Amino acid sequence: MAAGPYNYSYIFKYIIIGDMGVGKSCLLHQFTEKKFMADCPHTIGVEFGTRIIEVSGQKIKLQIWDTAGQERFRAVTRSYYRGAAGALMVYDITRRSTYNHLSSWLTDARNLTNPNTVIFLIGNKCDLEAQRDVTYEEAKQFADENGLLFLEASAKTGENVEEAFLDTARKIYQNIQDGSLDLNAAESGVQHKPSSPRGTQLSNDQPTNKEGCAC
Amino acid sequence: MSLSSKKGKIRGKKKGLSKRKGSTGSSGSHGSADLKIPTDKKHKAKAIQEAIRSDPPDIANLRRLAISDGGLLRDDLRRKAWPKLMNVNVFEIPPKPANIKAHRDYRQVVLDVERSMRRFPTNMKEEQRLRLQDQLVDIILRVLVRHPELHYYQGYHDICVTFLLVVGEDLAFAIMDKLSEYHLRDFMDESMDRTRHILGYLMPIVGKAHPELREFLERSDVGTIFALSWLITWYGHVLTDIRHIVRLYDFFLACHPLMPIYLAAQIVLYRSEDILRVDCEMTMVHHTLSRLPEDLPFEHLVSRAGDLFIQYPPSMLAKEAELEFLSSTTISCYEDFEMATNQKPDTVLRRRRRFGNGTAQNGDVKTVQLRKPTNLALKFAVWAISASLGAAALAVVNVVNEWF
């Protein structure tokens, strides 16, 4: 059920994008289950995960869509970008080709989300320092030039995984607070859920979904 | 969720089904005791062996046995039966080409196979698993090199690995070579347009059987992507128990290429109570649908999916859903496959003509008429699909009998 045993004030929609094999599903699994999935299979189409976090005393439910990396699936995963408040764009620091493709992923993210969508660049597999193929400085410069938040992380050790998901939420929340993200705008990717009896919530659901939730 | 009560109902249903099977089989309406599906495993195994051994192989009977309760029962029987069902000539398997590493998809296949560990038995020695993984790469690339028009997709290897584990490298290649040309052809286009076309059958099937559920799903905006991995991997990617997977493969190899989407519809229908209980909201509905329970009653689902196919054949849905029936290469090629192999499991089904206003409702199959089958193989084919499939199918058989 939407609320479950918890109460939360907001729902933020995230997408995770990037080349196949960079560790998108492993990052999601590490974030939602706090475990590393060693034999993580490929994702077909999209998969979905959720977790409730807290930012500035507000409970926020993250709805995270993990997309398939293979090029041919982009035709179906693109429809999930719409209405995302946050986009985690992932590459593998040990495979330069996954870094070289970032501009294509970024173009999709920019074209298919709204101007306020927070885009967070994650260089995954930073535990594999010996096999590094992309320097931190180079990626940091790319992130700065394109106005992206950036961290190197490891789904295996858990390093910086929480930070990436939470920093994205903090930035979205800050955008709400300073008024740059209009909750009433179509496809803001954020739903405000005032704590209320269930019946009221249900009647509020319909119009909000049409605007806020993708597809 | 009241799974236990559902199970109870199903057990009851299965009992009824086997009773019906028994009585129909022994009624002698077809004048041949061979048509009876043995209800015990020992006799069924014998019947499967006989169908394989007969010259030419009794494909119609083999299909009937593959569909009916328990499918082909054991992997040693599958090793012999699956190639026959796909019309594979086991003595003329093309050799391995030398240049597989040069193929455009080689690197991706290797990456996908490297992380397919989950698909191998947990107690398998690493050395053996690595050898099988090498063979898996070879199988996939042998098919791709032979058919430059086919494009690899992630999930294709989930089907290949199932065949590899059951029939071994060479036969797995030969079966995949055939399947890729026919059943999987639409998935192997450069784009996913035709895959989406196949997914487009899902809601019309669900809607025919349960209009309220279809309305709910469409209102939630959930789409059909939750079933994508079911469809293009023949459930290999989403089921954990290999025994369930091979049982479904018995069924799919014996049926029309669209049967996996009918099974998807049946799974959604089976779970209707769970689905209708969640908020009519895209994420929650997707979440519920995309997670398959471990304890799905597969025999029941197989039987009901067959019923759905008979009640709402693709031609009926294509028209209703304004889909271009013939735009699917898989479906049109399947007719060639049937012609080439003289296997006609559902020609009769596709030829059905509706009488009256043409709006056959659930359980209203008696309004459906069939053209007179022209030969004995066809007569058996009706049986192959219908004898095992429950009430709706039996109604069809009764109609057919009037024509014989």
XYZ file of C-alpha atoms in Angstrom:
619
model
C 0.000 0.000 0.000
C 1.118 3.540 -0.623
C 1.620 4.617 2.953
C 2.298 1.264 4.553
C 3.074 1.471 8.215
C 4.927 4.731 7.674
C 3.882 8.258 7.172
C 5.709 10.433 4.750
C 5.289 13.934 3.469
C 6.670 13.656 -0.019
C 7.236 11.178 -2.801
C 10.257 11.799 -5.021
C 10.614 9.916 -8.244
C 14.143 8.888 -9.314
C 15.501 7.182 -12.373
C 18.843 5.391 -12.661
C 20.420 5.457 -16.120
C 23.703 4.519 -17.767
C 25.376 1.834 -19.874
C 24.841 -1.856 -19.253
C 26.990 -3.462 -16.604
C 27.938 -0.244 -14.792
C 26.151 -1.408 -11.647
C 22.823 0.448 -11.677
C 20.835 -2.419 -10.161
C 23.593 -3.099 -7.619
C 23.537 0.527 -6.485
C 19.772 0.337 -6.056
C 20.042 -2.958 -4.203
C 22.771 -1.603 -1.928
C 20.630 1.456 -1.186
C 17.341 -0.363 -0.524
C 18.677 -3.578 1.030
C 22.077 -2.439 2.321
C 23.619 -5.490 0.678
C 25.829 -6.149 -2.314
C 24.346 -8.494 -4.873
C 27.380 -10.316 -6.292
C 25.653 -12.165 -9.145
C 23.322 -9.345 -10.088
C 21.597 -10.279 -13.356
C 20.925 -7.826 -16.168
C 17.785 -5.715 -16.029
C 15.171 -6.192 -18.715
C 12.966 -3.154 -19.250
C 12.691 -1.474 -15.859
C 12.753 -2.540 -12.257
C 11.492 -0.676 -9.284
C 12.657 -0.051 -5.738
C 11.554 2.119 -2.891
C 12.846 3.423 0.431
C 11.754 6.045 2.923
C 14.413 8.546 3.962
C 14.486 11.645 6.092
C 15.611 15.085 4.985
C 15.383 18.107 7.303
C 12.967 16.251 9.543
C 10.651 15.369 6.655
C 9.953 11.775 5.714
C 10.346 11.269 1.995
C 9.500 8.189 0.023
C 11.850 7.560 -2.877
C 10.342 5.698 -5.823
C 13.303 4.553 -7.874
C 13.086 3.226 -11.426
C 16.116 1.199 -12.430
C 16.391 1.066 -16.205
C 17.972 -1.491 -18.541
C 21.288 -0.392 -19.981
C 21.186 -2.127 -23.337
C 20.688 0.330 -26.163
C 17.699 -1.500 -27.636
C 15.718 -1.112 -24.399
C 16.019 2.667 -24.483
C 12.900 2.783 -26.618
C 10.904 1.470 -23.680
C 12.852 2.964 -20.780
C 12.644 6.528 -22.108
C 8.999 6.735 -21.111
C 10.057 6.323 -17.470
C 12.140 9.521 -17.486
C 9.091 11.714 -17.556
C 8.324 13.293 -14.236
C 11.569 12.268 -12.531
C 12.693 14.628 -9.782
C 16.115 13.011 -9.644
C 18.251 11.182 -12.190
C 21.259 9.108 -11.138
C 23.541 8.780 -14.138
C 26.043 5.991 -13.647
C 29.304 5.015 -15.347
C 31.949 2.450 -14.466
C 35.333 3.961 -13.533
C 37.051 0.842 -14.912
C 35.473 1.044 -18.371
C 36.085 4.230 -20.290
C 33.449 3.463 -22.921
C 30.739 3.798 -20.258
C 32.121 7.245 -19.426
C 32.331 8.243 -23.074
C 28.623 7.511 -23.494
C 27.601 9.901 -20.733
C 26.839 12.761 -23.095
C 24.226 10.601 -24.823
C 22.628 9.656 -21.491
C 22.753 13.288 -20.402
C 21.029 14.410 -23.593
C 18.217 11.942 -22.932
C 17.971 13.026 -19.301
C 17.826 16.704 -20.227
C 15.348 16.239 -23.058
C 12.995 13.916 -21.264
C 12.866 15.399 -17.770
C 12.052 18.904 -16.587
C 14.622 21.697 -16.143
C 14.595 21.298 -12.353
C 15.408 17.599 -12.360
C 18.484 17.028 -10.213
C 21.046 14.984 -12.116
C 23.663 13.174 -10.051
C 26.692 11.612 -11.750
C 27.990 8.456 -10.074
C 31.332 6.851 -10.951
C 30.699 3.319 -9.703
C 33.147 0.531 -8.794
C 35.597 2.888 -7.066
C 36.753 -0.100 -5.014
C 38.565 -1.321 -8.139
C 41.268 1.334 -7.980
C 43.855 -0.838 -9.754
C 41.653 -1.108 -12.828
C 40.716 2.562 -12.944
C 40.239 3.855 -16.484
C 38.710 7.285 -15.768
C 40.303 9.745 -13.334
C 38.305 11.481 -10.637
C 39.450 14.886 -11.863
C 38.294 14.307 -15.402
C 34.811 13.217 -14.339
C 34.580 16.021 -11.794
C 35.328 18.536 -14.527
C 32.647 16.990 -16.762
C 30.156 17.209 -13.890
C 31.016 20.847 -13.136
C 30.779 21.887 -16.762
C 27.324 20.331 -17.010
C 25.978 21.393 -13.624
C 25.814 17.875 -12.209
C 26.368 16.678 -8.685
C 29.144 14.067 -8.616
C 30.566 11.317 -6.432
C 32.553 8.178 -6.959
C 30.904 5.268 -5.207
C 31.024 1.503 -4.769
C 27.922 -0.640 -4.752
C 30.188 -3.426 -3.491
C 31.512 -1.727 -0.351
C 28.600 0.675 0.005
C 30.938 3.664 -0.084
C 29.091 6.881 -0.972
C 25.926 5.036 -2.008
C 23.756 6.550 0.732
C 25.323 9.926 0.049
C 24.441 9.880 -3.645
C 20.786 9.032 -3.095
C 20.423 11.352 -0.082
C 22.285 14.323 -1.574
C 19.964 14.122 -4.569
C 16.947 14.228 -2.239
C 18.425 17.138 -0.263
C 18.915 19.102 -3.448
C 15.345 18.406 -4.580
C 14.029 19.378 -1.148
C 16.075 22.569 -1.242
C 14.571 23.375 -4.649
C 11.117 22.956 -3.147
C 11.991 25.179 -0.190
C 13.407 28.016 -2.232
C 10.518 27.861 -4.657
C 12.503 26.882 -7.746
C 10.599 23.599 -7.965
C 6.903 24.204 -8.356
C 5.025 21.283 -6.859
C 1.955 22.174 -8.881
C 3.816 22.082 -12.154
C 3.161 19.088 -14.335
C 5.844 16.430 -14.089
C 7.719 17.940 -11.175
C 8.451 14.411 -10.016
C 7.382 15.307 -6.496
C 4.117 14.564 -4.797
C 3.222 16.272 -1.565
C 1.363 13.890 0.720
C -0.143 15.721 3.664
C -0.630 13.264 6.522
C -4.305 12.530 6.435
C -6.829 9.760 6.842
C -6.596 7.181 4.129
C -9.875 8.065 2.444
C -8.760 11.623 1.813
C -5.445 10.399 0.481
C -7.084 8.164 -2.035
C -9.243 10.946 -3.392
C -6.133 13.088 -3.734
C -4.275 10.366 -5.572
C -5.891 10.498 -8.948
C -5.087 14.001 -10.201
C -1.635 13.964 -8.612
C -0.662 10.771 -10.365
C -1.630 12.041 -13.747
C 0.686 14.989 -13.327
C 3.446 13.718 -11.150
C 3.952 10.120 -11.959
C 5.365 9.003 -15.203
C 3.947 7.128 -18.140
C -4.051 -12.614 -0.273
C -5.822 -15.877 -0.069
C -3.386 -18.130 -1.827
C -4.284 -21.100 0.304
C -7.905 -20.837 -0.689
C -6.873 -20.400 -4.310
C -4.776 -23.523 -4.067
C -7.722 -25.363 -2.607
C -9.876 -24.342 -5.524
C -7.242 -25.409 -7.974
C -6.782 -28.791 -6.438
C -10.509 -29.297 -6.770
C -10.382 -28.142 -10.334
C -7.512 -30.428 -11.238
C -9.349 -33.412 -9.891
C -12.314 -32.525 -12.024
C -10.067 -32.068 -15.020
C -8.408 -35.442 -14.748
C -11.811 -37.037 -14.396
C -12.976 -35.339 -17.535
C -9.812 -36.329 -19.313
C -10.331 -39.912 -18.331
C -13.898 -40.036 -19.423
C -13.253 -38.256 -22.694
C -10.282 -40.402 -23.504
C -12.098 -43.615 -22.867
C -15.276 -42.575 -24.602
C -13.668 -43.663 -27.815
C -15.020 -40.705 -29.718
C -11.926 -40.728 -31.875
C -11.787 -44.444 -32.162
C -8.239 -44.727 -30.922
C -7.033 -45.656 -27.481
C -3.748 -43.872 -28.305
C -5.449 -40.556 -27.844
C -5.983 -41.048 -24.158
C -3.540 -39.094 -22.045
C -2.190 -41.422 -19.393
C -2.829 -39.972 -15.980
C 0.059 -41.729 -14.240
C 3.663 -40.765 -14.909
C 4.873 -44.222 -15.812
C 2.384 -44.684 -18.614
C 2.762 -41.123 -19.761
C 6.547 -41.551 -20.019
C 5.955 -44.651 -22.122
C 3.559 -42.761 -24.378
C 6.158 -40.001 -24.829
C 8.825 -42.559 -25.754
C 6.501 -44.189 -28.250
C 5.655 -40.870 -29.875
C 9.377 -40.102 -30.198
C 10.267 -43.549 -31.560
C 7.539 -43.853 -34.149
C 8.676 -43.214 -37.709
C 7.936 -40.482 -38.578
C 7.680 -39.164 -35.017
C 4.127 -38.712 -33.839
C 4.407 -34.965 -33.434
C 0.727 -34.338 -32.855
C 0.704 -36.769 -29.979
C 3.981 -35.420 -28.659
C 2.524 -31.921 -28.569
C -0.512 -33.171 -26.741
C 1.676 -34.899 -24.172
C 3.925 -31.833 -23.811
C 0.956 -29.588 -23.071
C -0.941 -31.890 -20.731
C -0.471 -32.215 -16.989
C 3.218 -32.507 -16.066
C 4.446 -31.866 -19.615
C 7.286 -34.082 -20.814
C 8.023 -35.159 -17.249
C 11.804 -35.670 -17.280
C 14.908 -34.129 -18.802
C 15.960 -37.385 -20.479
C 12.626 -37.377 -22.328
C 12.961 -33.682 -23.095
C 16.371 -34.281 -24.667
C 14.694 -36.467 -27.266
C 11.340 -34.730 -27.543
C 12.323 -31.060 -27.754
C 14.361 -31.441 -30.985
C 11.467 -33.375 -32.519
C 8.994 -30.654 -31.542
C 11.212 -28.112 -33.292
C 11.758 -30.368 -36.306
C 15.515 -30.420 -35.746
C 17.532 -32.885 -37.770
C 19.976 -34.119 -35.165
C 22.255 -35.623 -37.815
C 22.748 -32.385 -39.709
C 23.686 -29.818 -37.133
C 25.811 -27.110 -38.796
C 29.387 -26.967 -37.463
C 30.748 -24.092 -35.416
C 31.893 -21.151 -37.512
C 35.447 -19.994 -36.899
C 34.837 -16.281 -36.674
C 32.461 -15.837 -33.765
C 34.672 -13.321 -31.982
C 34.336 -10.922 -34.880
C 30.581 -10.645 -34.493
C 29.222 -7.214 -33.520
C 27.496 -8.613 -30.419
C 30.344 -10.848 -29.212
C 31.474 -8.565 -26.399
C 28.019 -8.002 -25.050
C 27.158 -11.695 -25.150
C 30.303 -12.459 -23.140
C 29.418 -9.789 -20.555
C 25.870 -11.100 -20.198
C 26.959 -14.714 -19.945
C 29.569 -13.785 -17.331
C 26.829 -12.571 -15.046
C 24.428 -15.422 -15.677
C 25.742 -17.465 -12.736
C 22.329 -17.420 -11.099
C 20.978 -19.595 -13.909
C 23.268 -22.537 -13.156
C 22.604 -25.072 -10.392
C 24.064 -23.836 -7.109
C 25.805 -27.140 -6.433
C 27.612 -27.151 -9.786
C 31.401 -27.048 -9.618
C 32.891 -23.790 -10.794
C 34.999 -25.540 -13.419
C 31.941 -27.159 -14.963
C 29.960 -23.929 -14.828
C 32.727 -22.031 -16.594
C 32.823 -24.680 -19.309
C 29.054 -24.389 -19.788
C 29.283 -20.604 -19.862
C 31.826 -20.864 -22.691
C 29.429 -23.173 -24.509
C 26.604 -20.700 -23.935
C 28.592 -17.954 -25.658
C 29.282 -20.348 -28.556
C 25.620 -21.333 -28.943
C 24.446 -17.727 -29.078
C 27.083 -16.674 -31.562
C 26.607 -19.710 -33.778
C 22.997 -18.607 -34.246
C 23.905 -14.951 -34.733
C 26.665 -15.675 -37.253
C 24.343 -17.902 -39.275
C 21.600 -15.278 -39.313
C 23.056 -11.814 -39.837
C 19.521 -10.378 -39.892
C 18.954 -11.381 -36.251
C 19.922 -9.053 -33.420
C 20.949 -10.218 -29.983
C 18.968 -8.933 -27.029
C 19.615 -9.185 -23.305
C 17.406 -12.044 -22.211
C 18.077 -14.221 -25.261
C 20.773 -15.980 -23.261
C 18.194 -16.745 -20.557
C 16.412 -18.947 -23.082
C 19.639 -20.478 -24.442
C 20.911 -21.469 -21.014
C 17.751 -23.465 -20.318
C 18.253 -25.513 -23.477
C 21.969 -25.889 -22.779
C 21.314 -27.307 -19.316
C 18.791 -29.822 -20.606
C 19.951 -30.952 -24.058
C 23.646 -29.985 -24.254
C 25.537 -27.665 -26.564
C 24.888 -28.952 -30.092
C 21.197 -29.679 -29.691
C 20.683 -26.429 -27.801
C 22.221 -24.607 -30.752
C 20.042 -26.485 -33.248
C 16.882 -25.728 -31.264
C 17.815 -22.070 -30.771
C 18.589 -21.804 -34.471
C 15.016 -22.843 -35.276
C 13.370 -20.916 -32.455
C 15.179 -17.726 -33.435
C 13.842 -17.979 -36.955
C 10.296 -18.589 -35.808
C 9.103 -18.151 -32.226
C 11.635 -15.511 -31.168
C 11.941 -13.751 -34.499
C 10.070 -10.585 -33.507
C 12.251 -10.054 -30.455
C 15.379 -10.157 -32.638
C 14.663 -7.166 -34.824
C 16.986 -4.208 -34.590
C 14.248 -2.227 -32.854
C 11.736 -3.290 -30.234
C 8.694 -2.269 -32.246
C 7.513 -5.779 -32.903
C 8.228 -6.874 -29.333
C 5.919 -4.099 -28.215
C 3.404 -5.285 -30.757
C 3.362 -8.710 -29.091
C 3.004 -7.073 -25.674
C 0.028 -5.275 -27.195
C -1.953 -8.506 -27.021
C -1.764 -8.629 -23.238
C -4.472 -6.146 -22.284
C -6.985 -7.317 -24.903
C -6.680 -10.900 -23.612
C -7.041 -9.782 -19.999
C -9.956 -7.569 -20.984
C -11.834 -10.376 -22.699
C -11.703 -12.527 -19.606
C -11.957 -9.814 -16.944
C -13.059 -6.400 -18.253
C -12.943 -4.797 -14.801
C -9.305 -5.814 -14.325
C -8.311 -4.399 -17.698
C -10.055 -1.131 -16.882
C -8.198 -0.975 -13.555
C -4.822 -1.687 -15.168
C -5.344 0.895 -17.874
C -6.518 3.506 -15.390
C -3.337 2.913 -13.367
C -1.231 3.622 -16.474
C 0.949 0.628 -15.663
C 1.533 -0.308 -19.302
C 2.858 -3.744 -20.195
C 6.596 -3.420 -19.584
C 6.270 -5.476 -16.406
C 5.716 -8.496 -18.680
C 8.609 -7.745 -21.046
C 11.099 -9.981 -19.255
C 8.522 -12.771 -18.975
C 7.916 -12.673 -22.690
C 11.379 -12.310 -24.197
C 13.063 -14.808 -21.874
C 10.186 -17.299 -21.884
C 10.106 -16.741 -18.104
C 13.713 -17.950 -17.702
C 14.781 -14.600 -16.249
C 12.026 -14.371 -13.647
C 11.480 -17.883 -12.325
C 14.008 -19.370 -9.956
C 13.107 -23.048 -10.134
C 14.414 -24.704 -13.308
C 11.717 -27.381 -13.023
C 9.046 -24.749 -13.567
C 10.979 -23.239 -16.451
C 11.401 -26.509 -18.363
C 7.744 -27.353 -17.804
C 6.798 -24.075 -19.449
C 9.207 -24.795 -22.309
C 7.401 -28.099 -22.964
C 4.240 -26.057 -23.300
C 5.685 -23.269 -25.450
C 7.518 -25.615 -27.835
C 4.254 -27.433 -28.467
C 2.185 -24.302 -29.037
C 1.742 -21.185 -31.110
C 4.524 -18.585 -30.679
C 2.090 -16.213 -28.984
C 1.429 -18.638 -26.145
C 3.916 -16.893 -23.785
C 1.792 -13.749 -23.937
C -1.366 -15.759 -23.251
C 0.385 -17.222 -20.224
C 1.314 -13.690 -19.115
C -2.340 -12.706 -19.381
C -3.335 -15.769 -17.413
C -0.839 -14.962 -14.656
C -2.262 -11.444 -14.410
C -5.797 -12.859 -14.320
C -4.839 -15.395 -11.685
C -3.494 -12.592 -9.516
C -6.456 -10.299 -10.067
C -7.462 -10.243 -6.403
C -3.987 -9.121 -5.333
C -3.844 -6.507 -8.050
C -7.279 -5.007 -7.463
C -6.424 -4.639 -3.791
C -3.593 -2.122 -4.327
C -4.063 1.575 -5.006
C -4.842 2.199 -8.645
C -1.535 3.899 -9.124
C 1.206 3.093 -11.587
C 4.139 2.379 -9.288
C 2.227 0.163 -6.883
C 0.537 -1.782 -9.649
C 3.851 -2.240 -11.473
C 5.488 -3.346 -8.237
C 2.779 -5.933 -7.592
C 2.718 -7.272 -11.125
C 6.438 -7.497 -11.715
C 7.100 -9.721 -8.716
C 5.993 -13.240 -9.488
C 5.136 -15.325 -6.442
C 7.358 -18.389 -6.092
C 4.434 -20.760 -5.694
C 2.400 -20.118 -8.823
C 0.341 -23.200 -9.759
C 1.913 -23.759 -13.151
C -0.175 -26.725 -14.293
C -3.321 -24.733 -13.684
C -1.903 -21.654 -15.423
C -0.762 -23.672 -18.450
C -4.170 -25.251 -18.774
C -5.994 -21.921 -18.449
C -3.621 -20.159 -20.865
C -4.532 -22.816 -23.422
C -8.193 -22.134 -22.769
C -7.642 -18.421 -23.316
C -5.922 -19.131 -26.621
C -8.861 -21.179 -27.803
C -11.462 -18.701 -26.626
C -9.687 -15.581 -27.835
C -7.359 -16.555 -30.679
C -4.799 -14.023 -31.927
C -6.771 -13.232 -35.055
C -9.743 -12.123 -32.975
C -7.623 -9.916 -30.733
C -5.549 -8.437 -33.515
C -8.672 -7.092 -35.103
C -10.194 -5.910 -31.887
C -7.067 -4.241 -30.588
C -6.467 -2.687 -33.979
C -3.170 -4.439 -34.192
C -1.713 -5.397 -37.502
C -1.840 -9.152 -37.230
C 0.495 -9.830 -40.106
C 3.038 -7.210 -39.107
C 4.505 -9.811 -36.804
C 7.181 -11.802 -38.599
C 6.967 -14.457 -35.939
C 3.299 -15.053 -36.518
C 3.467 -15.050 -40.291
C 6.602 -17.199 -40.355
C 4.968 -19.667 -38.034
C 2.643 -20.595 -40.874
C 5.726 -21.424 -42.959
C 7.072 -23.427 -40.063
C 3.874 -25.414 -39.889
C 3.911 -26.013 -43.627
C 7.576 -26.999 -43.635
C 7.214 -29.401 -40.785
C 3.733 -30.636 -41.497
C 2.957 -29.777 -37.889
C -0.326 -28.029 -37.499
C -1.076 -27.675 -33.849
C -3.438 -24.790 -34.153
C -4.362 -24.452 -37.775
C -7.768 -25.581 -36.738
C -7.888 -23.022 -34.003
C -6.927 -20.231 -36.320
C -9.505 -21.283 -38.860
C -12.342 -21.039 -36.441
C -15.167 -18.925 -37.642
C -17.479 -17.190 -35.340
C -21.166 -17.437 -35.926
C -23.772 -14.921 -34.801
C -22.640 -11.460 -33.854
C -19.101 -12.641 -33.256
C -18.873 -11.545 -29.673
C -18.043 -14.798 -28.001
C -18.027 -14.289 -24.264
C -16.062 -16.051 -21.615
C -17.133 -19.663 -21.512
C -19.192 -19.244 -24.643
C -17.015 -21.363 -26.858
C -19.835 -23.471 -28.148
C -20.807 -20.610 -30.407
C -17.493 -21.135 -32.166
C -17.483 -23.408 -35.182
C -14.631 -25.110 -36.921
C -14.132 -25.954 -40.515
C -13.980 -29.601 -41.285
C -10.437 -30.763 -40.747
C -9.020 -32.294 -43.863
C -6.802 -35.027 -42.549
C -6.099 -37.189 -39.613
C -3.092 -35.158 -38.501
C -5.351 -32.185 -38.152
C -7.830 -34.183 -36.175
C -5.061 -35.151 -33.786
C -3.930 -31.568 -33.697
C -7.236 -30.467 -32.280
C -6.680 -33.016 -29.592
C -3.129 -31.925 -29.004
C -4.251 -28.493 -28.031
C -7.592 -29.220 -26.538
C -7.771 -32.557 -24.822
C -5.782 -31.427 -21.860
C -7.058 -27.957 -21.480
C -10.218 -27.956 -19.489
C -13.834 -27.179 -20.039
C -13.647 -24.613 -22.791
C -11.407 -26.857 -24.840
C -13.643 -29.836 -24.381
C -16.501 -27.782 -25.729
C -14.434 -27.209 -28.854
C -13.626 -30.888 -29.147
C -17.311 -31.668 -28.988
C -17.973 -29.254 -31.798
C -15.164 -30.799 -33.820
C -16.532 -34.278 -33.267
C -19.706 -33.297 -35.022
C -17.676 -32.717 -38.159
C -15.747 -35.957 -38.190
